Coordinates of N, CA and C in Angstrom, one line a residue:
M1 N 102.4 91.6 141.3 CA 102.5 90.2 140.7 C 102.4 90.4 139.2
Y2 N 103.2 89.6 138.5 CA 103.2 89.6 137.0 C 102.3 88.5 136.4
D3 N 101.6 88.8 135.3 CA 100.8 87.8 134.7 C 101.0 88.0 133.2
E4 N 100.1 87.3 132.4 CA 100.2 87.4 130.9 C 100.1 88.8 130.4
K5 N 99.3 89.6 131.0 CA 99.2 91.0 130.6 C 100.5 91.7 130.6
C6 N 101.4 91.3 131.4 CA 102.7 91.9 131.5 C 103.5 91.8 130.2
L7 N 103.2 90.7 129.4 CA 103.9 90.5 128.2 C 103.7 91.7 127.2
S8 N 102.5 92.1 127.1 CA 102.2 93.3 126.2 C 102.8 94.6 126.8
K9 N 102.8 94.7 128.1 CA 103.4 95.9 128.7 C 104.9 95.9 128.4
I10 N 105.6 94.7 128.5 CA 107.0 94.7 128.2 C 107.3 95.1 126.8
G11 N 106.5 94.6 125.9 CA 106.7 94.9 124.5 C 106.5 96.4 124.2
A12 N 105.4 97.0 124.9 CA 105.2 98.4 124.7 C 106.3 99.2 125.3
N13 N 106.9 98.8 126.4 CA 108.0 99.5 127.0 C 109.3 99.4 126.1
I14 N 109.4 98.2 125.5 CA 110.6 98.1 124.6 C 110.4 99.1 123.4
K15 N 109.2 99.1 122.9 CA 109.0 100.1 121.8 C 109.2 101.5 122.2
F16 N 108.7 101.8 123.4 CA 108.8 103.2 123.9 C 110.3 103.6 124.1
L17 N 111.0 102.7 124.7 CA 112.4 103.0 124.9 C 113.3 103.0 123.6
R18 N 112.9 102.2 122.7 CA 113.6 102.2 121.4 C 113.3 103.5 120.7
T19 N 112.1 103.9 120.7 CA 111.7 105.1 120.0 C 112.4 106.3 120.6
L20 N 112.5 106.3 122.0 CA 113.1 107.5 122.6 C 114.6 107.5 122.2
R21 N 115.2 106.4 122.0 CA 116.6 106.4 121.6 C 116.8 106.6 120.1
K22 N 115.6 106.8 119.4 CA 115.6 107.0 117.9 C 116.3 105.9 117.2
L23 N 116.1 104.7 117.6 CA 116.6 103.5 117.0 C 115.6 102.8 116.1
R24 N 116.0 102.3 115.0 CA 115.1 101.6 114.1 C 115.0 100.2 114.6
Q25 N 113.9 99.5 114.3 CA 113.7 98.1 114.7 C 114.8 97.3 114.1
Q26 N 115.2 97.5 112.9 CA 116.2 96.7 112.2 C 117.5 96.8 113.0
D27 N 117.9 98.0 113.4 CA 119.2 98.2 114.1 C 119.2 97.4 115.4
V28 N 118.1 97.6 116.2 CA 118.0 96.9 117.5 C 118.0 95.4 117.3
A29 N 117.2 94.9 116.3 CA 117.1 93.5 116.0 C 118.5 92.9 115.7
E30 N 119.3 93.6 114.9 CA 120.6 93.2 114.6 C 121.5 93.0 115.8
K31 N 121.4 94.0 116.7 CA 122.2 93.9 117.9 C 121.7 92.8 118.8
L32 N 120.5 92.4 118.7 CA 119.9 91.3 119.5 C 120.2 89.9 118.9
G33 N 120.5 90.0 117.6 CA 120.6 88.7 116.8 C 119.3 88.1 116.5
I34 N 118.3 88.9 116.2 CA 117.0 88.4 115.8 C 116.6 89.2 114.6
S35 N 115.5 88.7 114.0 CA 115.0 89.4 112.8 C 114.1 90.7 113.3
Q36 N 114.0 91.6 112.3 CA 113.2 92.8 112.6 C 111.7 92.4 112.9
T37 N 111.3 91.3 112.2 CA 109.9 90.9 112.3 C 109.7 90.3 113.8
H38 N 110.7 89.6 114.3 CA 110.6 89.0 115.6 C 110.6 90.2 116.6
L39 N 111.4 91.2 116.4 CA 111.4 92.3 117.4 C 110.0 93.0 117.3
S40 N 109.5 93.2 116.1 CA 108.1 93.8 116.0 C 107.1 92.9 116.8
N41 N 107.2 91.6 116.7 CA 106.3 90.7 117.4 C 106.5 90.9 118.9
M42 N 107.7 91.1 119.3 CA 108.0 91.3 120.8 C 107.3 92.6 121.2
E43 N 107.5 93.6 120.4 CA 106.9 94.9 120.8 C 105.4 94.9 120.9
C44 N 104.8 94.1 120.0 CA 103.3 93.9 120.0 C 102.8 92.9 121.0
G45 N 103.7 92.2 121.7 CA 103.3 91.2 122.7 C 102.9 89.9 122.1
R46 N 103.2 89.6 120.9 CA 102.8 88.4 120.2 C 103.8 87.2 120.5
V47 N 105.0 87.6 120.9 CA 106.0 86.5 121.3 C 106.6 86.9 122.6
K48 N 107.1 86.0 123.3 CA 107.7 86.2 124.6 C 109.2 86.7 124.5
C49 N 109.6 87.5 125.4 CA 111.0 87.9 125.4 C 111.7 87.1 126.5
S50 N 112.9 86.6 126.1 CA 113.7 85.9 127.0 C 114.5 86.9 127.9
L51 N 114.9 86.3 129.1 CA 115.7 87.2 130.0 C 116.9 87.6 129.3
K52 N 117.5 86.8 128.5 CA 118.8 87.1 127.8 C 118.5 88.3 126.9
Q53 N 117.4 88.3 126.2 CA 117.0 89.4 125.3 C 116.8 90.7 126.1
L54 N 116.1 90.6 127.2 CA 115.9 91.8 128.0 C 117.2 92.4 128.6
L55 N 118.1 91.5 128.9 CA 119.4 92.0 129.4 C 120.1 92.7 128.3
R56 N 120.1 92.2 127.1 CA 120.8 92.8 126.0 C 120.1 94.1 125.6
L57 N 118.8 94.2 125.7 CA 118.0 95.4 125.4 C 118.4 96.5 126.5
A58 N 118.5 96.1 127.7 CA 118.8 97.0 128.8 C 120.2 97.6 128.5
N59 N 121.1 96.8 128.0 CA 122.4 97.3 127.6 C 122.4 98.3 126.4
I60 N 121.6 97.9 125.5 CA 121.4 98.7 124.2 C 120.8 100.1 124.6
F61 N 119.8 100.1 125.4 CA 119.1 101.3 125.8 C 119.7 102.0 127.0
D62 N 120.7 101.4 127.6 CA 121.3 101.9 128.8 C 120.3 102.2 129.9
C63 N 119.5 101.2 130.2 CA 118.5 101.3 131.3 C 118.5 100.1 132.1
R64 N 117.7 100.1 133.2 CA 117.5 99.0 134.1 C 116.4 98.0 133.6
L65 N 116.5 96.8 134.0 CA 115.5 95.8 133.6 C 114.1 96.3 134.0
E66 N 114.0 96.9 135.1 CA 112.7 97.4 135.6 C 111.9 98.3 134.6
A67 N 112.7 98.9 133.7 CA 112.0 99.8 132.7 C 111.2 99.0 131.8
F68 N 111.5 97.7 131.6 CA 110.7 96.9 130.7 C 109.4 96.3 131.4
L69 N 109.5 96.2 132.7 CA 108.5 95.5 133.4 C 107.4 96.5 133.9
D70 N 107.8 97.7 134.0 CA 106.9 98.7 134.7 C 107.0 100.0 133.9
G71 N 105.8 100.5 133.4 CA 105.8 101.7 132.6 C 106.3 102.9 133.5
Q72 N 106.0 102.9 134.7 CA 106.4 103.9 135.6 C 107.9 104.0 135.7
K73 N 108.6 102.9 135.7 CA 110.0 102.8 135.7 C 110.6 103.4 134.4
A74 N 109.9 103.1 133.3 CA 110.4 103.6 132.0 C 110.3 105.2 132.1
E75 N 109.2 105.7 132.6 CA 109.1 107.1 132.8 C 110.2 107.7 133.7
E76 N 110.5 107.0 134.8 CA 111.5 107.5 135.7 C 112.9 107.5 135.0
W77 N 113.1 106.5 134.1 CA 114.3 106.5 133.4 C 114.5 107.7 132.5
L78 N 113.3 108.2 131.9 CA 113.4 109.3 131.1 C 113.8 110.6 131.8
T79 N 113.4 110.7 133.0 CA 113.7 112.0 133.7 C 115.0 111.9 134.5
A80 N 115.6 110.7 134.5 CA 116.9 110.6 135.3 C 117.9 111.5 134.8
G81 N 118.0 111.8 133.5 CA 119.0 112.7 132.9 C 118.9 114.1 133.5
A82 N 117.7 114.6 133.7 CA 117.5 115.9 134.3 C 118.0 115.9 135.7
E83 N 117.7 114.8 136.5 CA 118.1 114.8 137.9 C 119.7 114.7 138.0
T84 N 120.3 114.1 137.0 CA 121.8 114.0 137.1 C 122.5 115.1 136.3
G85 N 121.8 116.1 135.9 CA 122.4 117.2 135.2 C 122.8 116.9 133.7
Q86 N 122.1 115.9 133.2 CA 122.5 115.5 131.8 C 121.3 115.8 130.8
E87 N 120.7 116.9 131.1 CA 119.6 117.3 130.3 C 119.9 117.5 128.8
E88 N 121.1 117.9 128.5 CA 121.5 118.1 127.1 C 121.6 116.8 126.4
D89 N 121.7 115.7 127.1 CA 121.8 114.4 126.4 C 120.4 113.8 126.0
K90 N 119.3 114.4 126.5 CA 118.0 113.9 126.2 C 117.7 114.0 124.7
L91 N 117.1 113.0 124.2 CA 116.8 113.0 122.7 C 115.5 113.7 122.4
Y92 N 114.6 113.9 123.4 CA 113.3 114.5 123.1 C 113.1 115.5 124.2
T93 N 112.2 116.5 123.9 CA 111.8 117.4 125.0 C 110.8 116.7 125.9
K94 N 110.5 117.4 127.0 CA 109.5 116.8 127.9 C 108.2 116.6 127.2
S95 N 107.8 117.6 126.4 CA 106.5 117.5 125.7 C 106.5 116.3 124.7
D96 N 107.6 116.1 124.0 CA 107.7 115.0 123.1 C 107.6 113.7 123.9
M97 N 108.2 113.6 125.1 CA 108.2 112.4 125.9 C 106.7 112.1 126.3
E98 N 106.0 113.2 126.7 CA 104.7 113.0 127.2 C 103.8 112.5 126.0
Q99 N 104.0 113.0 124.8 CA 103.3 112.5 123.7 C 103.6 111.0 123.4
L100 N 104.8 110.7 123.5 CA 105.2 109.3 123.3 C 104.6 108.4 124.3
L101 N 104.6 108.8 125.6 CA 103.9 108.0 126.6 C 102.4 107.8 126.3
K102 N 101.8 108.8 125.9 CA 100.3 108.7 125.5 C 100.1 107.7 124.4
L103 N 101.0 107.7 123.4 CA 100.9 106.8 122.3 C 101.1 105.4 122.7
V104 N 102.1 105.2 123.6 CA 102.4 103.8 124.0 C 101.3 103.3 124.9
K105 N 100.8 104.1 125.7 CA 99.7 103.7 126.6 C 98.4 103.3 125.8
K106 N 98.2 104.0 124.7 CA 97.1 103.6 123.8 C 97.4 102.4 123.0
G107 N 98.6 101.9 123.0 CA 99.0 100.7 122.2 C 99.3 101.0 120.8
I108 N 99.7 102.2 120.5 CA 100.0 102.5 119.1 C 101.4 102.2 118.8

């Protein structure tokens, strides 16, 4: 079941996935049609994300909506490249990804 705590998790997952794609907030915000400040507030859980924004983000990050709602799904998305033989497309090493996961879980 989802509750208000889910909002901050969604924001953290947005930040996590954006960071993995090595995208700046400004670039993602422009694609979404919002300000960089608004995206920052979304990532920090200070404002709500609309379904429309989440759909656009899923297209930008080339992931499923579940990656925003569940940290485990975000992690699964990371390893999907290795399972499909697309390891060379990964932007970070496994160690880098583990470090990023730790930072996101701490709320940094």
